[in-house]
Amino acid sequence: MTSTVDPFNLPQRTASNDTEIDREALARLLIEIARNVDPDYRAQFEAVPTADPRMETLRQLLVSREISELSRVTHLLDEPEQLAAAVGDVLPSAAGRAPYAQLGEALAPAVERAVQRSIQKSPRTLTDILYPVFLPAIRKSIGEKIDQTFQSLNETLRHIFTWHGLKWRLEAWRTGASFSAVVLKHSLVYRVEHAFLIHRNSGLLIAHVTAHNATSEDPQLISSMLSAIQDFVKDSFNEKEQSGLDTIRFGELRLWSEVGPFATLVSVIRGNPPEELHEIVRDVLLRIHEESSQALEQFDGDGSQLASVEAQLQTCVELKQEESNDGFPWLVAAVALLLLSLAGGWYFLSWQSAQRWQAYVSRWQAYVSRVEAQPGIIVAEQQVRDGQFYIAGLRDPLAVDPQSLLSGTGVDPAGVHSQWQFYQSLEPEFVLKRLTASLAPPDSVRLSIVDGRIVAEGEAPDTWISRARAAAQQLSAGGPVFDISGVRDVSPQVREAERWHAYVSRLETQPGIIVADQKISDGQFYIAGLRDPLGADPQSLLSGTEVDPARVHAQWHFYQSLEPEFVLKRLTASLYPPDTVRLSIVDDRIVAEGEAPDTWIDRARAAARQLSAGGPEFDISKVRDVSPEARAAEHWQYYVSRLEAQSGIIVAQQSARGGHFYISGLRDPLAADPQALLSGTDVDPARVHAQWQFYQSLDPKFVVKRLTAALSPPKTVQLSIIQGRIVAVGEAPAGWINRARAAAEQLSADGVVLDVSQLRELNLAELNHLRQAIQTTDIFFSSGKVVPGPEQTPVLDRLADQIKEFAQSARNSGVTARFMLTGHSDTTGRETANASISAARAETVRALLNKRGVAPELLLVRGAGTFEPAVPENSLTGSSTNRRVSITVNLD
């Protein structure tokens, strides 16, 4: 056989780097195989050198790596320990990536067999696991069943021999129900009025739903009180954490509490509810936890992620049972009797009955049309079947009762079967009623409907306005617009600001007062400006403004107003016009009329010239000159003699010249005012020219006044004058005694003796030791609690005794003690909530100390929140140590 294939030469190429196979060796081996298979190819490959025909070489070149890997895997499978280690490395990752359904099907048989073997081997293990879970539930279920049995038995015995009991026995026989079930149906009348969902750990209110026409106070306050009652009972009787109050009864009201993992559902029920209601409420709480478990667990006061909870709670407040008003079916008995007595006229009665039925159906259609026209009611389906009327749809709880609309329609209520599902209508009148019930607007706020919008007008505190804004945001999703722009904020701060501005406006209208600056800062009022001494007292103008004078800080600089009435008063005070001269204001001019000595007229002219610079004109042209010079000289000498007899006044020179009197000398600032002594001397003050040089008199009574003002001696020190000497007697701190000794050395140079030898140093060592003990005491709290635990009772008792002892010792030492209680919290939760809980803790400690005999005026409180931690929060004891109340002692 001859081949037509042309001879070729083997290309010379180096082995590629992308594989471990030697391509050149492989090619040579394939050529050798071709030569052995077909000798005709031998001549065509003469140029190619022959190779050793070993098939092993081909196997090594083609599958050497696979052979090595298979050997390694075979060795791994033969070694159980290495295989277990390898599978353990990849098993968690494989289980995490596997589909849950397939993984469950694969693991279910093995897990079931393991559980069965474990139970067969040790049944007590499963019993110990399930005992804490099932025992409380079984115990509670048995208790409720026993309560239900006793409740049924009690109502049955109470009505067994009554007229109602006879009728109910007939109804039980007719319907096939048990007599006790019929008794409970008619006797247990109840209504669920409120539903509170409370966070289990923090006690914060998550949601609150109220039934129609049910009223209550602040839901948040009620929630806090319920949590406080549960905490009080647990702390007082050492109850377990998972237990809680089950039932509280007050008159016709019952509070049923159902506890869940993260929240507690409290139902307020009026009347006598059946025990089966427990199961309904418990199912609602279970659905809430199933739908919002994560949001409930992470709840910190923000209920935005739990908006759907209110819809679940609404099903609770819709639960009720009212007294049946159905009377005896006299119409049915009359129709039956009529049919029996008129059997012979069956055809006539059939026709007449058909006519009546047609009219009856017409009345039914009229009733349906009437119901459809009612706001808040949506008829979804209505039909007539087998002589009965059926109607179903949606009804707002605030809408009119469809049953009441049957009155006057001629339709028998017994033949009407209605099924209404409650919903919340978005019609403005119903939204207005709900807003009025939930927001409880004050009397000063009026809610009305204007052009399909709900408008609030009036004034209210800022807390109510904030709640109204939140309600407006909720309504904006699909309901009518709630406009609260017409409500004015009348919170205490705003009202105080309005009163303050009214007072400032009143000041600005007063003559002689110029307001330069006024502001409100940190609840305090500040005002500054100019005030004429003759103007109205700004402090007296506070009367009637309801502004607290203790919070007003005023700074007035005196000036002389140029208004005519003030200038007139100053002229009258400085000129002392005689009785024959009358000063008055005429057309903004000051006019003097009458007669006076020439000296007075000269003084008046001088005053007129001074006023002309910028004040009103002083006209003295109508004053006639009359001058008794001799009488004036006598009065002057009497006045000089009176001055010379005064302590602290030294008359150096006095003279009368040209009808004027001149006097000069020395005067102690604490001495009597020479100008005031002119009163009653008949000396014209305008004619007296005095020049007094101030000096410090060494009279002991003046020296004592200066020492009292300069040294401010404590209440335990008394300064007195004994035989011309000033003696200090009593106890005082060492610093004050040193100041008194320095003052004594200064006075000794002037010849005045200040005896401080009888002063004793006040010993405050005992006070300092007790002060340190008080300030190192802290009252600690559990997380989220505002009442300290029972372990803090000995600490509070000891602290109260120390505070009372320190206050009494401070009073004996002449000082006043004040104690600042500062509340602290950890960083768990929102900052605003932490600030509130820290202040509440301080108030609680204040009340507990007051209960132990500490005077309340000695205790001050403040809340520091998380801003003053005792230790860092990231430390081992950070959170528990920072939940505390600390005490600071101050001495006044």
PDB file of N, CA, C and O in Angstrom, residues 53-92:
ATOM      1  N   PRO A  53      10.044   2.851  21.577  1.00  0.00           N
ATOM      2  CA  PRO A  53       8.563   2.708  21.600  1.00  0.00           C
ATOM      3  C   PRO A  53       8.080   2.229  22.949  1.00  0.00           C
ATOM      4  O   PRO A  53       7.813   1.051  23.159  1.00  0.00           O
ATOM      5  N   ARG A  54       7.935   3.131  23.896  1.00  0.00           N
ATOM      6  CA  ARG A  54       7.435   2.757  25.240  1.00  0.00           C
ATOM      7  C   ARG A  54       6.120   3.476  25.500  1.00  0.00           C
ATOM      8  O   ARG A  54       6.063   4.707  25.546  1.00  0.00           O
ATOM      9  N   MET A  55       5.131   2.673  25.590  1.00  0.00           N
ATOM     10  CA  MET A  55       3.813   3.257  25.862  1.00  0.00           C
ATOM     11  C   MET A  55       3.733   3.897  27.246  1.00  0.00           C
ATOM     12  O   MET A  55       2.928   4.806  27.501  1.00  0.00           O
ATOM     13  N   GLU A  56       4.618   3.484  28.092  1.00  0.00           N
ATOM     14  CA  GLU A  56       4.610   4.075  29.448  1.00  0.00           C
ATOM     15  C   GLU A  56       4.944   5.550  29.394  1.00  0.00           C
ATOM     16  O   GLU A  56       4.448   6.367  30.167  1.00  0.00           O
ATOM     17  N   THR A  57       5.821   5.844  28.378  1.00  0.00           N
ATOM     18  CA  THR A  57       6.174   7.267  28.256  1.00  0.00           C
ATOM     19  C   THR A  57       4.959   8.091  27.891  1.00  0.00           C
ATOM     20  O   THR A  57       4.722   9.191  28.404  1.00  0.00           O
ATOM     21  N   LEU A  58       4.135   7.564  26.960  1.00  0.00           N
ATOM     22  CA  LEU A  58       2.896   8.273  26.589  1.00  0.00           C
ATOM     23  C   LEU A  58       1.977   8.438  27.799  1.00  0.00           C
ATOM     24  O   LEU A  58       1.378   9.504  28.019  1.00  0.00           O
ATOM     25  N   ARG A  59       1.847   7.400  28.577  1.00  0.00           N
ATOM     26  CA  ARG A  59       0.973   7.489  29.754  1.00  0.00           C
ATOM     27  C   ARG A  59       1.470   8.541  30.744  1.00  0.00           C
ATOM     28  O   ARG A  59       0.693   9.318  31.291  1.00  0.00           O
ATOM     29  N   GLN A  60       2.781   8.610  30.953  1.00  0.00           N
ATOM     30  CA  GLN A  60       3.325   9.590  31.874  1.00  0.00           C
ATOM     31  C   GLN A  60       3.117  11.015  31.364  1.00  0.00           C
ATOM     32  O   GLN A  60       2.862  11.949  32.127  1.00  0.00           O
ATOM     33  N   LEU A  61       3.264  11.161  30.007  1.00  0.00           N
ATOM     34  CA  LEU A  61       3.113  12.515  29.467  1.00  0.00           C
ATOM     35  C   LEU A  61       1.660  12.997  29.522  1.00  0.00           C
ATOM     36  O   LEU A  61       1.373  14.173  29.730  1.00  0.00           O
ATOM     37  N   LEU A  62       0.731  12.065  29.301  1.00  0.00           N
ATOM     38  CA  LEU A  62      -0.673  12.492  29.210  1.00  0.00           C
ATOM     39  C   LEU A  62      -1.352  12.594  30.576  1.00  0.00           C
ATOM     40  O   LEU A  62      -2.095  13.539  30.849  1.00  0.00           O
ATOM     41  N   VAL A  63      -1.173  11.651  31.448  1.00  0.00           N
ATOM     42  CA  VAL A  63      -1.974  11.612  32.691  1.00  0.00           C
ATOM     43  C   VAL A  63      -1.096  11.504  33.923  1.00  0.00           C
ATOM     44  O   VAL A  63      -1.500  10.958  34.942  1.00  0.00           O
ATOM     45  N   SER A  64       0.101  12.070  33.877  1.00  0.00           N
ATOM     46  CA  SER A  64       0.950  11.981  35.079  1.00  0.00           C
ATOM     47  C   SER A  64       0.358  12.754  36.250  1.00  0.00           C
ATOM     48  O   SER A  64       0.377  12.298  37.410  1.00  0.00           O
ATOM     49  N   ARG A  65      -0.201  13.968  35.972  1.00  0.00           N
ATOM     50  CA  ARG A  65      -0.777  14.772  37.082  1.00  0.00           C
ATOM     51  C   ARG A  65      -2.011  14.084  37.652  1.00  0.00           C
ATOM     52  O   ARG A  65      -2.224  14.065  38.877  1.00  0.00           O
ATOM     53  N   GLU A  66      -2.853  13.502  36.783  1.00  0.00           N
ATOM     54  CA  GLU A  66      -4.053  12.842  37.273  1.00  0.00           C
ATOM     55  C   GLU A  66      -3.711  11.627  38.123  1.00  0.00           C
ATOM     56  O   GLU A  66      -4.360  11.350  39.141  1.00  0.00           O
ATOM     57  N   ILE A  67      -2.667  10.921  37.707  1.00  0.00           N
ATOM     58  CA  ILE A  67      -2.251   9.747  38.496  1.00  0.00           C
ATOM     59  C   ILE A  67      -1.806  10.181  39.880  1.00  0.00           C
ATOM     60  O   ILE A  67      -2.121   9.556  40.897  1.00  0.00           O
ATOM     61  N   SER A  68      -1.047  11.292  39.961  1.00  0.00           N
ATOM     62  CA  SER A  68      -0.575  11.787  41.263  1.00  0.00           C
ATOM     63  C   SER A  68      -1.740  12.207  42.159  1.00  0.00           C
ATOM     64  O   SER A  68      -1.767  11.902  43.348  1.00  0.00           O
ATOM     65  N   GLU A  69      -2.728  12.906  41.563  1.00  0.00           N
ATOM     66  CA  GLU A  69      -3.874  13.361  42.364  1.00  0.00           C
ATOM     67  C   GLU A  69      -4.689  12.174  42.849  1.00  0.00           C
ATOM     68  O   GLU A  69      -5.177  12.152  43.982  1.00  0.00           O
ATOM     69  N   LEU A  70      -4.878  11.139  41.968  1.00  0.00           N
ATOM     70  CA  LEU A  70      -5.633   9.964  42.369  1.00  0.00           C
ATOM     71  C   LEU A  70      -4.925   9.207  43.485  1.00  0.00           C
ATOM     72  O   LEU A  70      -5.571   8.685  44.408  1.00  0.00           O
ATOM     73  N   SER A  71      -3.629   9.204  43.450  1.00  0.00           N
ATOM     74  CA  SER A  71      -2.865   8.541  44.524  1.00  0.00           C
ATOM     75  C   SER A  71      -3.061   9.274  45.850  1.00  0.00           C
ATOM     76  O   SER A  71      -3.242   8.661  46.908  1.00  0.00           O
ATOM     77  N   ARG A  72      -3.034  10.610  45.780  1.00  0.00           N
ATOM     78  CA  ARG A  72      -3.197  11.394  47.029  1.00  0.00           C
ATOM     79  C   ARG A  72      -4.602  11.216  47.604  1.00  0.00           C
ATOM     80  O   ARG A  72      -4.781  11.060  48.817  1.00  0.00           O
ATOM     81  N   VAL A  73      -5.619  11.222  46.724  1.00  0.00           N
ATOM     82  CA  VAL A  73      -7.004  11.047  47.195  1.00  0.00           C
ATOM     83  C   VAL A  73      -7.189   9.634  47.757  1.00  0.00           C
ATOM     84  O   VAL A  73      -7.849   9.454  48.787  1.00  0.00           O
ATOM     85  N   THR A  74      -6.633   8.655  47.097  1.00  0.00           N
ATOM     86  CA  THR A  74      -6.746   7.274  47.593  1.00  0.00           C
ATOM     87  C   THR A  74      -6.112   7.144  48.963  1.00  0.00           C
ATOM     88  O   THR A  74      -6.666   6.521  49.878  1.00  0.00           O
ATOM     89  N   HIS A  75      -4.944   7.783  49.154  1.00  0.00           N
ATOM     90  CA  HIS A  75      -4.288   7.745  50.462  1.00  0.00           C
ATOM     91  C   HIS A  75      -5.135   8.446  51.525  1.00  0.00           C
ATOM     92  O   HIS A  75      -5.218   7.998  52.674  1.00  0.00           O
ATOM     93  N   LEU A  76      -5.793   9.567  51.115  1.00  0.00           N
ATOM     94  CA  LEU A  76      -6.643  10.322  52.057  1.00  0.00           C
ATOM     95  C   LEU A  76      -7.840   9.489  52.478  1.00  0.00           C
ATOM     96  O   LEU A  76      -8.232   9.475  53.653  1.00  0.00           O
ATOM     97  N   LEU A  77      -8.453   8.752  51.524  1.00  0.00           N
ATOM     98  CA  LEU A  77      -9.623   7.939  51.850  1.00  0.00           C
ATOM     99  C   LEU A  77      -9.249   6.739  52.700  1.00  0.00           C
ATOM    100  O   LEU A  77     -10.082   6.249  53.474  1.00  0.00           O
ATOM    101  N   ASP A  78      -8.007   6.263  52.571  1.00  0.00           N
ATOM    102  CA  ASP A  78      -7.578   5.121  53.360  1.00  0.00           C
ATOM    103  C   ASP A  78      -7.270   5.496  54.794  1.00  0.00           C
ATOM    104  O   ASP A  78      -7.214   4.619  55.663  1.00  0.00           O
ATOM    105  N   GLU A  79      -7.073   6.823  55.103  1.00  0.00           N
ATOM    106  CA  GLU A  79      -6.740   7.285  56.458  1.00  0.00           C
ATOM    107  C   GLU A  79      -7.977   7.979  57.051  1.00  0.00           C
ATOM    108  O   GLU A  79      -8.305   9.116  56.664  1.00  0.00           O
ATOM    109  N   PRO A  80      -8.709   7.365  57.980  1.00  0.00           N
ATOM    110  CA  PRO A  80      -9.952   7.981  58.521  1.00  0.00           C
ATOM    111  C   PRO A  80      -9.696   9.320  59.222  1.00  0.00           C
ATOM    112  O   PRO A  80     -10.494  10.248  59.111  1.00  0.00           O
ATOM    113  N   GLU A  81      -8.631   9.430  59.976  1.00  0.00           N
ATOM    114  CA  GLU A  81      -8.399  10.678  60.711  1.00  0.00           C
ATOM    115  C   GLU A  81      -8.171  11.839  59.747  1.00  0.00           C
ATOM    116  O   GLU A  81      -8.709  12.943  59.925  1.00  0.00           O
ATOM    117  N   GLN A  82      -7.369  11.619  58.681  1.00  0.00           N
ATOM    118  CA  GLN A  82      -7.141  12.693  57.710  1.00  0.00           C
ATOM    119  C   GLN A  82      -8.418  13.021  56.947  1.00  0.00           C
ATOM    120  O   GLN A  82      -8.708  14.189  56.646  1.00  0.00           O
ATOM    121  N   LEU A  83      -9.224  11.993  56.614  1.00  0.00           N
ATOM    122  CA  LEU A  83     -10.488  12.249  55.926  1.00  0.00           C
ATOM    123  C   LEU A  83     -11.434  13.063  56.799  1.00  0.00           C
ATOM    124  O   LEU A  83     -12.094  14.003  56.327  1.00  0.00           O
ATOM    125  N   ALA A  84     -11.499  12.757  58.104  1.00  0.00           N
ATOM    126  CA  ALA A  84     -12.375  13.509  59.018  1.00  0.00           C
ATOM    127  C   ALA A  84     -11.917  14.962  59.130  1.00  0.00           C
ATOM    128  O   ALA A  84     -12.732  15.895  59.153  1.00  0.00           O
ATOM    129  N   ALA A  85     -10.607  15.175  59.207  1.00  0.00           N
ATOM    130  CA  ALA A  85     -10.106  16.547  59.297  1.00  0.00           C
ATOM    131  C   ALA A  85     -10.433  17.344  58.036  1.00  0.00           C
ATOM    132  O   ALA A  85     -10.815  18.522  58.080  1.00  0.00           O
ATOM    133  N   ALA A  86     -10.281  16.689  56.852  1.00  0.00           N
ATOM    134  CA  ALA A  86     -10.568  17.381  55.587  1.00  0.00           C
ATOM    135  C   ALA A  86     -12.052  17.723  55.474  1.00  0.00           C
ATOM    136  O   ALA A  86     -12.427  18.824  55.049  1.00  0.00           O
ATOM    137  N   VAL A  87     -12.910  16.771  55.838  1.00  0.00           N
ATOM    138  CA  VAL A  87     -14.351  17.044  55.759  1.00  0.00           C
ATOM    139  C   VAL A  87     -14.743  18.125  56.753  1.00  0.00           C
ATOM    140  O   VAL A  87     -15.577  18.989  56.486  1.00  0.00           O
ATOM    141  N   GLY A  88     -14.135  18.116  57.956  1.00  0.00           N
ATOM    142  CA  GLY A  88     -14.450  19.144  58.951  1.00  0.00           C
ATOM    143  C   GLY A  88     -14.084  20.552  58.494  1.00  0.00           C
ATOM    144  O   GLY A  88     -14.732  21.537  58.867  1.00  0.00           O
ATOM    145  N   ASP A  89     -13.061  20.676  57.636  1.00  0.00           N
ATOM    146  CA  ASP A  89     -12.664  22.003  57.150  1.00  0.00           C
ATOM    147  C   ASP A  89     -13.702  22.597  56.208  1.00  0.00           C
ATOM    148  O   ASP A  89     -13.870  23.819  56.137  1.00  0.00           O
ATOM    149  N   VAL A  90     -14.367  21.751  55.449  1.00  0.00           N
ATOM    150  CA  VAL A  90     -15.289  22.280  54.430  1.00  0.00           C
ATOM    151  C   VAL A  90     -16.750  22.116  54.818  1.00  0.00           C
ATOM    152  O   VAL A  90     -17.628  22.687  54.166  1.00  0.00           O
ATOM    153  N   LEU A  91     -17.052  21.345  55.901  1.00  0.00           N
ATOM    154  CA  LEU A  91     -18.444  21.097  56.248  1.00  0.00           C
ATOM    155  C   LEU A  91     -19.204  22.368  56.626  1.00  0.00           C
ATOM    156  O   LEU A  91     -20.329  22.568  56.151  1.00  0.00           O
ATOM    157  N   PRO A  92     -18.663  23.273  57.482  1.00  0.00           N
ATOM    158  CA  PRO A  92     -19.454  24.484  57.809  1.00  0.00           C
ATOM    159  C   PRO A  92     -19.764  25.325  56.582  1.00  0.00           C
ATOM    160  O   PRO A  92     -20.881  25.823  56.430  1.00  0.00           O
TER     161      PRO A  92
END
